[in-house]
PDB file of C-alpha atoms in Angstrom:
ATOM      1  CA  MET A1475      97.713  79.386  77.305  1.00  0.00           C
ATOM      2  CA  LYS A1476      94.863  77.390  78.546  1.00  0.00           C
ATOM      3  CA  LYS A1477      91.434  78.821  80.218  1.00  0.00           C
ATOM      4  CA  TYR A1478      89.352  77.574  83.072  1.00  0.00           C
ATOM      5  CA  ARG A1479      86.046  79.444  83.421  1.00  0.00           C
ATOM      6  CA  GLY A1480      87.339  82.391  81.143  1.00  0.00           C
ATOM      7  CA  ILE A1481      90.451  82.512  83.313  1.00  0.00           C
ATOM      8  CA  TYR A1482      94.011  81.984  81.594  1.00  0.00           C
ATOM      9  CA  LEU A1483      96.296  79.428  83.328  1.00  0.00           C
ATOM     10  CA  LYS A1484      99.842  80.089  82.417  1.00  0.00           C
ATOM     11  CA  ASN A1485     102.460  77.771  81.609  1.00  0.00           C
ATOM     12  CA  ASP A1486     105.858  77.757  83.131  1.00  0.00           C
ATOM     13  CA  LYS A1487     107.198  79.691  80.453  1.00  0.00           C
ATOM     14  CA  GLU A1488     104.680  82.323  80.826  1.00  0.00           C
ATOM     15  CA  ILE A1489     105.024  82.296  84.413  1.00  0.00           C
ATOM     16  CA  GLY A1490     108.839  82.811  83.899  1.00  0.00           C
ATOM     17  CA  LEU A1491     108.381  85.871  81.400  1.00  0.00           C
ATOM     18  CA  MET A1492     105.958  87.233  84.473  1.00  0.00           C
ATOM     19  CA  ARG A1493     108.619  87.029  87.367  1.00  0.00           C
ATOM     20  CA  GLU A1494     110.778  88.901  85.163  1.00  0.00           C
ATOM     21  CA  ALA A1495     108.471  91.748  84.452  1.00  0.00           C
ATOM     22  CA  ASN A1496     107.515  91.674  88.054  1.00  0.00           C
ATOM     23  CA  ARG A1497     111.184  91.782  89.150  1.00  0.00           C
ATOM     24  CA  LEU A1498     111.571  94.760  87.190  1.00  0.00           C
ATOM     25  CA  VAL A1499     108.598  96.383  88.988  1.00  0.00           C
ATOM     26  CA  SER A1500     110.104  95.798  92.209  1.00  0.00           C
ATOM     27  CA  LYS A1501     113.368  96.853  91.340  1.00  0.00           C
ATOM     28  CA  ILE A1502     111.665 100.100  90.542  1.00  0.00           C
ATOM     29  CA  LEU A1503     109.742 100.203  93.217  1.00  0.00           C
ATOM     30  CA  ASP A1504     112.940  99.961  95.417  1.00  0.00           C
ATOM     31  CA  MET A1505     114.607 102.628  93.652  1.00  0.00           C
ATOM     32  CA  LEU A1506     111.624 104.851  94.329  1.00  0.00           C
ATOM     33  CA  GLY A1507     111.518 103.897  97.918  1.00  0.00           C
ATOM     34  CA  GLU A1508     115.196 105.115  97.903  1.00  0.00           C
ATOM     35  CA  ALA A1509     114.278 108.519  96.453  1.00  0.00           C
ATOM     36  CA  ILE A1510     111.504 109.498  98.718  1.00  0.00           C
ATOM     37  CA  ARG A1511     111.998 112.188 101.133  1.00  0.00           C
ATOM     38  CA  PRO A1512     110.721 115.220 102.629  1.00  0.00           C
ATOM     39  CA  GLY A1513     110.591 117.893  99.595  1.00  0.00           C
ATOM     40  CA  ILE A1514     110.713 115.738  96.545  1.00  0.00           C
ATOM     41  CA  THR A1515     107.831 116.201  94.513  1.00  0.00           C
ATOM     42  CA  THR A1516     105.567 113.130  93.089  1.00  0.00           C
ATOM     43  CA  MET A1517     106.680 114.450  89.802  1.00  0.00           C
ATOM     44  CA  ASP A1518     110.012 113.580  90.668  1.00  0.00           C
ATOM     45  CA  LEU A1519     109.212 110.056  91.343  1.00  0.00           C
ATOM     46  CA  GLU A1520     107.138 109.671  87.866  1.00  0.00           C
ATOM     47  CA  LYS A1521     110.812 110.857  86.315  1.00  0.00           C
ATOM     48  CA  ILE A1522     112.377 108.543  87.956  1.00  0.00           C
ATOM     49  CA  ALA A1523     110.062 105.804  87.211  1.00  0.00           C
ATOM     50  CA  CYS A1524     110.201 106.730  83.465  1.00  0.00           C
ATOM     51  CA  LYS A1525     113.858 106.924  83.150  1.00  0.00           C
ATOM     52  CA  ALA A1526     114.021 103.479  84.774  1.00  0.00           C
ATOM     53  CA  CYS A1527     111.695 101.871  82.122  1.00  0.00           C
ATOM     54  CA  ASP A1528     113.681 103.108  79.580  1.00  0.00           C
ATOM     55  CA  ASP A1529     117.083 101.839  81.196  1.00  0.00           C
ATOM     56  CA  PHE A1530     115.344  98.506  81.326  1.00  0.00           C
ATOM     57  CA  ASP A1531     113.922  98.476  77.871  1.00  0.00           C
ATOM     58  CA  VAL A1532     110.282  98.030  79.161  1.00  0.00           C
ATOM     59  CA  LYS A1533     107.116  99.880  78.777  1.00  0.00           C
ATOM     60  CA  PRO A1534     105.168 101.504  81.353  1.00  0.00           C
ATOM     61  CA  ALA A1535     101.709  99.344  82.014  1.00  0.00           C
ATOM     62  CA  PHE A1536      99.570 102.230  83.027  1.00  0.00           C
ATOM     63  CA  LYS A1537     100.943 104.965  80.680  1.00  0.00           C
ATOM     64  CA  GLY A1538      97.672 105.359  78.231  1.00  0.00           C
ATOM     65  CA  TYR A1539      95.602 102.896  79.671  1.00  0.00           C
ATOM     66  CA  HIS A1540      92.328 103.689  79.371  1.00  0.00           C
ATOM     67  CA  GLY A1541      93.651 107.503  78.886  1.00  0.00           C
ATOM     68  CA  PHE A1542      95.698 107.198  82.253  1.00  0.00           C
ATOM     69  CA  PRO A1543      98.493 110.036  81.511  1.00  0.00           C
ATOM     70  CA  PHE A1544     101.395 108.736  83.789  1.00  0.00           C
ATOM     71  CA  ALA A1545     103.715 105.766  84.455  1.00  0.00           C
ATOM     72  CA  LEU A1546     102.946 105.961  88.222  1.00  0.00           C
ATOM     73  CA  CYS A1547      99.808 106.044  90.438  1.00  0.00           C
ATOM     74  CA  CYS A1548     101.318 108.212  93.260  1.00  0.00           C
ATOM     75  CA  SER A1549      98.471 108.344  95.930  1.00  0.00           C
ATOM     76  CA  VAL A1550      99.096 110.738  98.877  1.00  0.00           C
ATOM     77  CA  ASN A1551      97.308 110.405 102.594  1.00  0.00           C
ATOM     78  CA  GLU A1552      93.639 110.456 101.614  1.00  0.00           C
ATOM     79  CA  GLU A1553      94.007 109.248  98.128  1.00  0.00           C
ATOM     80  CA  ILE A1554      93.538 105.755  97.980  1.00  0.00           C
ATOM     81  CA  VAL A1555      94.640 104.878  94.250  1.00  0.00           C
ATOM     82  CA  HIS A1556      94.805 106.662  90.940  1.00  0.00           C
ATOM     83  CA  GLY A1557      96.488 109.580  92.140  1.00  0.00           C
ATOM     84  CA  PHE A1558      98.148 111.957  89.464  1.00  0.00           C
ATOM     85  CA  PRO A1559     102.297 112.643  89.833  1.00  0.00           C
ATOM     86  CA  SER A1560     102.394 116.591  89.896  1.00  0.00           C
ATOM     87  CA  ASP A1561     105.211 118.845  90.385  1.00  0.00           C
ATOM     88  CA  LYS A1562     102.998 120.932  92.950  1.00  0.00           C
ATOM     89  CA  ARG A1563     102.410 117.926  95.105  1.00  0.00           C
ATOM     90  CA  ILE A1564     105.824 118.090  97.694  1.00  0.00           C
ATOM     91  CA  LEU A1565     105.698 115.261 100.136  1.00  0.00           C
ATOM     92  CA  ASN A1566     106.119 116.361 103.674  1.00  0.00           C
ATOM     93  CA  VAL A1567     107.258 114.779 106.949  1.00  0.00           C
ATOM     94  CA  GLY A1568     104.486 112.580 108.244  1.00  0.00           C
ATOM     95  CA  ASP A1569     102.877 111.981 104.680  1.00  0.00           C
ATOM     96  CA  ILE A1570     102.134 108.627 103.038  1.00  0.00           C
ATOM     97  CA  VAL A1571     102.433 108.017  99.525  1.00  0.00           C
ATOM     98  CA  SER A1572     101.088 104.838  97.899  1.00  0.00           C
ATOM     99  CA  ILE A1573     102.712 104.266  94.681  1.00  0.00           C
ATOM    100  CA  ASP A1574     101.294 101.537  92.137  1.00  0.00           C
ATOM    101  CA  MET A1575     103.499 100.777  89.126  1.00  0.00           C
ATOM    102  CA  GLY A1576     103.474  98.141  86.195  1.00  0.00           C
ATOM    103  CA  VAL A1577     105.493  97.547  82.971  1.00  0.00           C
ATOM    104  CA  ILE A1578     105.155  95.270  80.057  1.00  0.00           C
ATOM    105  CA  PHE A1579     107.914  92.805  79.140  1.00  0.00           C
ATOM    106  CA  GLN A1580     107.854  90.825  76.265  1.00  0.00           C
ATOM    107  CA  GLY A1581     104.339  91.149  76.096  1.00  0.00           C
ATOM    108  CA  PHE A1582     103.529  90.180  79.674  1.00  0.00           C
ATOM    109  CA  TYR A1583     102.700  92.789  82.685  1.00  0.00           C
ATOM    110  CA  GLY A1584     104.035  93.069  86.145  1.00  0.00           C
ATOM    111  CA  ASP A1585     102.218  94.830  88.664  1.00  0.00           C
ATOM    112  CA  SER A1586     102.861  95.876  92.337  1.00  0.00           C
ATOM    113  CA  ALA A1587     102.209  98.297  94.798  1.00  0.00           C
ATOM    114  CA  ARG A1588     103.830  99.805  97.820  1.00  0.00           C
ATOM    115  CA  THR A1589     102.891 102.415 100.434  1.00  0.00           C
ATOM    116  CA  TYR A1590     105.873 104.284 101.684  1.00  0.00           C
ATOM    117  CA  PRO A1591     106.229 106.481 105.017  1.00  0.00           C
ATOM    118  CA  VAL A1592     107.541 109.955 104.291  1.00  0.00           C
ATOM    119  CA  GLY A1593     110.237 110.627 106.995  1.00  0.00           C
ATOM    120  CA  ASP A1594     109.172 109.799 110.396  1.00  0.00           C
ATOM    121  CA  VAL A1595     105.315 108.966 110.837  1.00  0.00           C
ATOM    122  CA  SER A1596     102.834 108.476 113.956  1.00  0.00           C
ATOM    123  CA  ASP A1597     102.846 104.944 115.531  1.00  0.00           C
ATOM    124  CA  GLU A1598      98.994 104.885 114.418  1.00  0.00           C
ATOM    125  CA  ILE A1599     100.068 105.530 110.674  1.00  0.00           C
ATOM    126  CA  SER A1600     102.873 103.087 111.208  1.00  0.00           C
ATOM    127  CA  ARG A1601     100.221 100.622 112.014  1.00  0.00           C
ATOM    128  CA  LEU A1602      97.996 101.248 109.220  1.00  0.00           C
ATOM    129  CA  LEU A1603     101.220 100.521 107.016  1.00  0.00           C
ATOM    130  CA  ASP A1604     102.029  97.409 108.773  1.00  0.00           C
ATOM    131  CA  VAL A1605      98.091  95.893 109.135  1.00  0.00           C
ATOM    132  CA  THR A1606      97.802  96.350 105.306  1.00  0.00           C
ATOM    133  CA  ARG A1607     100.918  94.927 104.379  1.00  0.00           C
ATOM    134  CA  GLU A1608     100.058  91.709 106.591  1.00  0.00           C
ATOM    135  CA  SER A1609      96.713  91.624 105.365  1.00  0.00           C
ATOM    136  CA  LEU A1610      98.390  91.229 101.817  1.00  0.00           C
ATOM    137  CA  MET A1611     100.165  88.674 102.927  1.00  0.00           C
ATOM    138  CA  LEU A1612      97.712  86.480 104.789  1.00  0.00           C
ATOM    139  CA  GLY A1613      95.683  86.883 101.349  1.00  0.00           C
ATOM    140  CA  ILE A1614      98.469  85.544  99.495  1.00  0.00           C
ATOM    141  CA  LYS A1615      98.791  82.442 101.646  1.00  0.00           C
ATOM    142  CA  GLN A1616      95.563  81.626 100.842  1.00  0.00           C
ATOM    143  CA  ALA A1617      96.459  81.276  97.254  1.00  0.00           C
ATOM    144  CA  ILE A1618      96.726  77.485  96.884  1.00  0.00           C
ATOM    145  CA  PRO A1619      94.944  75.036  94.178  1.00  0.00           C
ATOM    146  CA  GLY A1620      91.520  73.833  95.606  1.00  0.00           C
ATOM    147  CA  ASN A1621      90.996  76.848  97.753  1.00  0.00           C
ATOM    148  CA  ASN A1622      88.250  79.408  96.891  1.00  0.00           C
ATOM    149  CA  LEU A1623      89.272  82.687  95.507  1.00  0.00           C
ATOM    150  CA  TYR A1624      87.104  84.387  98.446  1.00  0.00           C
ATOM    151  CA  ASP A1625      89.548  82.634 100.773  1.00  0.00           C
ATOM    152  CA  ILE A1626      91.855  85.268  99.791  1.00  0.00           C
ATOM    153  CA  SER A1627      89.192  87.803 100.173  1.00  0.00           C
ATOM    154  CA  LYS A1628      88.110  86.470 103.782  1.00  0.00           C
ATOM    155  CA  ALA A1629      91.843  86.577 105.198  1.00  0.00           C
ATOM    156  CA  VAL A1630      92.567  90.085 103.942  1.00  0.00           C
ATOM    157  CA  GLN A1631      89.175  91.734 105.522  1.00  0.00           C
ATOM    158  CA  ASP A1632      88.920  89.262 108.473  1.00  0.00           C
ATOM    159  CA  TYR A1633      92.293  90.617 109.378  1.00  0.00           C
ATOM    160  CA  ALA A1634      92.070  94.286 108.825  1.00  0.00           C
ATOM    161  CA  GLU A1635      88.794  94.838 109.957  1.00  0.00           C
ATOM    162  CA  ALA A1636      89.923  92.867 113.239  1.00  0.00           C
ATOM    163  CA  GLU A1637      92.443  95.682 113.671  1.00  0.00           C
ATOM    164  CA  GLY A1638      89.830  98.217 113.340  1.00  0.00           C
ATOM    165  CA  PHE A1639      90.464  99.532 109.776  1.00  0.00           C
ATOM    166  CA  GLY A1640      88.088  99.777 106.763  1.00  0.00           C
ATOM    167  CA  VAL A1641      88.598  97.751 103.502  1.00  0.00           C
ATOM    168  CA  VAL A1642      87.829  99.433 100.341  1.00  0.00           C
ATOM    169  CA  ARG A1643      85.038  97.583  98.205  1.00  0.00           C
ATOM    170  CA  ARG A1644      85.133  99.952  94.924  1.00  0.00           C
ATOM    171  CA  PHE A1645      88.667  98.770  93.813  1.00  0.00           C
ATOM    172  CA  VAL A1646      89.717  95.172  93.741  1.00  0.00           C
ATOM    173  CA  GLY A1647      92.498  92.912  92.748  1.00  0.00           C
ATOM    174  CA  HIS A1648      92.511  91.164  89.299  1.00  0.00           C
ATOM    175  CA  GLY A1649      93.879  88.207  87.079  1.00  0.00           C
ATOM    176  CA  ILE A1650      96.987  89.614  85.135  1.00  0.00           C
ATOM    177  CA  GLY A1651      99.244  88.207  82.253  1.00  0.00           C
ATOM    178  CA  ARG A1652      99.055  89.530  78.575  1.00  0.00           C
ATOM    179  CA  ASN A1653      96.776  91.928  79.712  1.00  0.00           C
ATOM    180  CA  LEU A1654      96.693  94.292  82.754  1.00  0.00           C
ATOM    181  CA  HIS A1655      93.489  93.234  83.928  1.00  0.00           C
ATOM    182  CA  GLU A1656      91.958  89.586  83.572  1.00  0.00           C
ATOM    183  CA  LYS A1657      89.531  87.512  85.221  1.00  0.00           C
ATOM    184  CA  PRO A1658      88.931  86.861  88.000  1.00  0.00           C
ATOM    185  CA  GLU A1659      88.835  89.881  89.972  1.00  0.00           C
ATOM    186  CA  VAL A1660      90.027  89.281  93.399  1.00  0.00           C
ATOM    187  CA  PRO A1661      88.154  91.521  95.873  1.00  0.00           C
ATOM    188  CA  ASN A1662      89.617  92.295  99.453  1.00  0.00           C
ATOM    189  CA  PHE A1663      86.350  91.465 101.031  1.00  0.00           C
ATOM    190  CA  VAL A1664      83.901  88.531 100.987  1.00  0.00           C
ATOM    191  CA  PRO A1665      80.717  89.587  98.466  1.00  0.00           C
ATOM    192  CA  SER A1666      77.631  88.250  99.592  1.00  0.00           C
ATOM    193  CA  GLY A1667      75.530  86.018  97.404  1.00  0.00           C
ATOM    194  CA  LEU A1668      78.291  85.057  94.923  1.00  0.00           C
ATOM    195  CA  PRO A1669      80.082  81.723  94.913  1.00  0.00           C
ATOM    196  CA  GLY A1670      83.759  82.408  93.672  1.00  0.00           C
ATOM    197  CA  VAL A1671      85.831  80.328  91.787  1.00  0.00           C
ATOM    198  CA  GLN A1672      88.062  77.525  92.579  1.00  0.00           C
ATOM    199  CA  LEU A1673      91.668  78.441  92.207  1.00  0.00           C
ATOM    200  CA  LYS A1674      93.606  76.110  89.852  1.00  0.00           C
ATOM    201  CA  SER A1675      97.426  75.961  89.163  1.00  0.00           C
ATOM    202  CA  GLY A1676      98.413  78.582  86.439  1.00  0.00           C
ATOM    203  CA  MET A1677      96.120  81.358  87.645  1.00  0.00           C
ATOM    204  CA  VAL A1678      98.222  84.282  88.089  1.00  0.00           C
ATOM    205  CA  LEU A1679      96.591  86.944  90.333  1.00  0.00           C
ATOM    206  CA  ALA A1680      97.495  90.740  91.362  1.00  0.00           C
ATOM    207  CA  ILE A1681      96.202  90.907  95.203  1.00  0.00           C
ATOM    208  CA  GLU A1682      96.135  94.579  96.363  1.00  0.00           C
ATOM    209  CA  PRO A1683      94.247  95.106  99.594  1.00  0.00           C
ATOM    210  CA  MET A1684      93.490  99.158 100.085  1.00  0.00           C
ATOM    211  CA  VAL A1685      92.992  99.750 103.860  1.00  0.00           C
ATOM    212  CA  THR A1686      91.436 103.068 105.339  1.00  0.00           C
ATOM    213  CA  GLN A1687      91.646 104.641 109.155  1.00  0.00           C
ATOM    214  CA  GLY A1688      87.961 105.283 108.856  1.00  0.00           C
ATOM    215  CA  SER A1689      85.401 104.282 106.164  1.00  0.00           C
ATOM    216  CA  TYR A1690      85.566 102.615 103.145  1.00  0.00           C
ATOM    217  CA  ASP A1691      83.380 104.814 101.223  1.00  0.00           C
ATOM    218  CA  ILE A1692      84.951 106.938  98.443  1.00  0.00           C
ATOM    219  CA  GLU A1693      85.036 109.779  96.219  1.00  0.00           C
ATOM    220  CA  ILE A1694      86.370 110.556  92.977  1.00  0.00           C
ATOM    221  CA  LEU A1695      88.086 113.936  92.314  1.00  0.00           C
ATOM    222  CA  GLU A1696      87.455 116.308  89.550  1.00  0.00           C
ATOM    223  CA  ASP A1697      90.421 114.552  87.351  1.00  0.00           C
ATOM    224  CA  ARG A1698      87.916 111.610  86.777  1.00  0.00           C
ATOM    225  CA  TRP A1699      90.689 109.543  88.328  1.00  0.00           C
ATOM    226  CA  THR A1700      92.018 109.967  91.719  1.00  0.00           C
ATOM    227  CA  ALA A1701      90.368 107.763  94.552  1.00  0.00           C
ATOM    228  CA  VAL A1702      90.243 109.707  97.973  1.00  0.00           C
ATOM    229  CA  THR A1703      88.449 108.584 101.056  1.00  0.00           C
ATOM    230  CA  LYS A1704      84.920 109.850 101.698  1.00  0.00           C
ATOM    231  CA  ASP A1705      86.165 110.972 105.470  1.00  0.00           C
ATOM    232  CA  ARG A1706      89.470 111.909 104.158  1.00  0.00           C
ATOM    233  CA  LYS A1707      90.977 109.765 106.607  1.00  0.00           C
ATOM    234  CA  LEU A1708      94.233 108.163 105.334  1.00  0.00           C
ATOM    235  CA  SER A1709      94.407 104.864 103.202  1.00  0.00           C
ATOM    236  CA  ALA A1710      97.221 102.408 102.469  1.00  0.00           C
ATOM    237  CA  HIS A1711      97.839 100.188  99.755  1.00  0.00           C
ATOM    238  CA  PHE A1712     100.061  97.079  99.069  1.00  0.00           C
ATOM    239  CA  GLU A1713      99.870  94.658  95.905  1.00  0.00           C
ATOM    240  CA  HIS A1714     101.960  91.530  94.870  1.00  0.00           C
ATOM    241  CA  THR A1715     101.807  89.738  91.576  1.00  0.00           C
ATOM    242  CA  VAL A1716     101.404  86.011  92.813  1.00  0.00           C
ATOM    243  CA  ALA A1717     100.962  82.903  90.776  1.00  0.00           C
ATOM    244  CA  VAL A1718      99.012  79.706  92.121  1.00  0.00           C
ATOM    245  CA  THR A1719     101.426  76.954  91.854  1.00  0.00           C
ATOM    246  CA  VAL A1720     101.033  73.147  92.910  1.00  0.00           C
ATOM    247  CA  ASP A1721     103.838  73.992  95.374  1.00  0.00           C
ATOM    248  CA  GLY A1722     102.093  77.228  96.659  1.00  0.00           C
ATOM    249  CA  PRO A1723     101.742  80.943  96.147  1.00  0.00           C
ATOM    250  CA  VAL A1724     104.746  82.116  94.103  1.00  0.00           C
ATOM    251  CA  ILE A1725     105.266  86.025  94.875  1.00  0.00           C
ATOM    252  CA  LEU A1726     106.472  87.174  91.431  1.00  0.00           C
ATOM    253  CA  SER A1727     106.927  90.801  92.596  1.00  0.00           C
ATOM    254  CA  LEU A1728     109.712  90.209  95.275  1.00  0.00           C
ATOM    255  CA  SER A1729     112.796  92.305  95.051  1.00  0.00           C
TER     256      SER A1729
END
């Protein structure tokens, strides 16, 4: 595995293993999407994910990571990321739930996130989900060799903010491979005064916009993990793991 400015560049075999890790993540997210309905608890979703990991013979990537106690991050409504599954958190019509999921397959990580509506949601909420999803896809289009890393950031930020939404600064995307979090960080905004790095073939990036209806300011709850919007407005989160290749960006976490 080669390195460029401290960033691991993956070869075709390694990207192939990451493709399988991310395929399984996507499959689990599909299963969770089918299960989400009014009346289900977020702990029910955790149990589905854990059973799927057992069935697929993979290890949940988040459980135990820096002490995180669950396989899933389940973040409801104003929760941005790192929400705890709970048998007391019942999903209701009109809620949204952001699910971040990762697995380890043969030593490599997969990582992806989606925000799901629970039953029918308002047009305003649907637009939040659509804009967040589209900001991710626009960022992915910039993941080509020769571009600057912050071309990804700019694409996400420009689109989301032009649509009237906030872009979370506190949490960012990241490189991924044999470690869940590798260099480089992939912000969803353009940091001032920093040059960024040139993208190279073989980089694998977890790109993950977190977009809010209001301010991007956040708070951390007493569990020391769950991040919420400071103004308690809704937040959405979509993530794909993407390989930078000579043929353009390759999304590894597609169903």
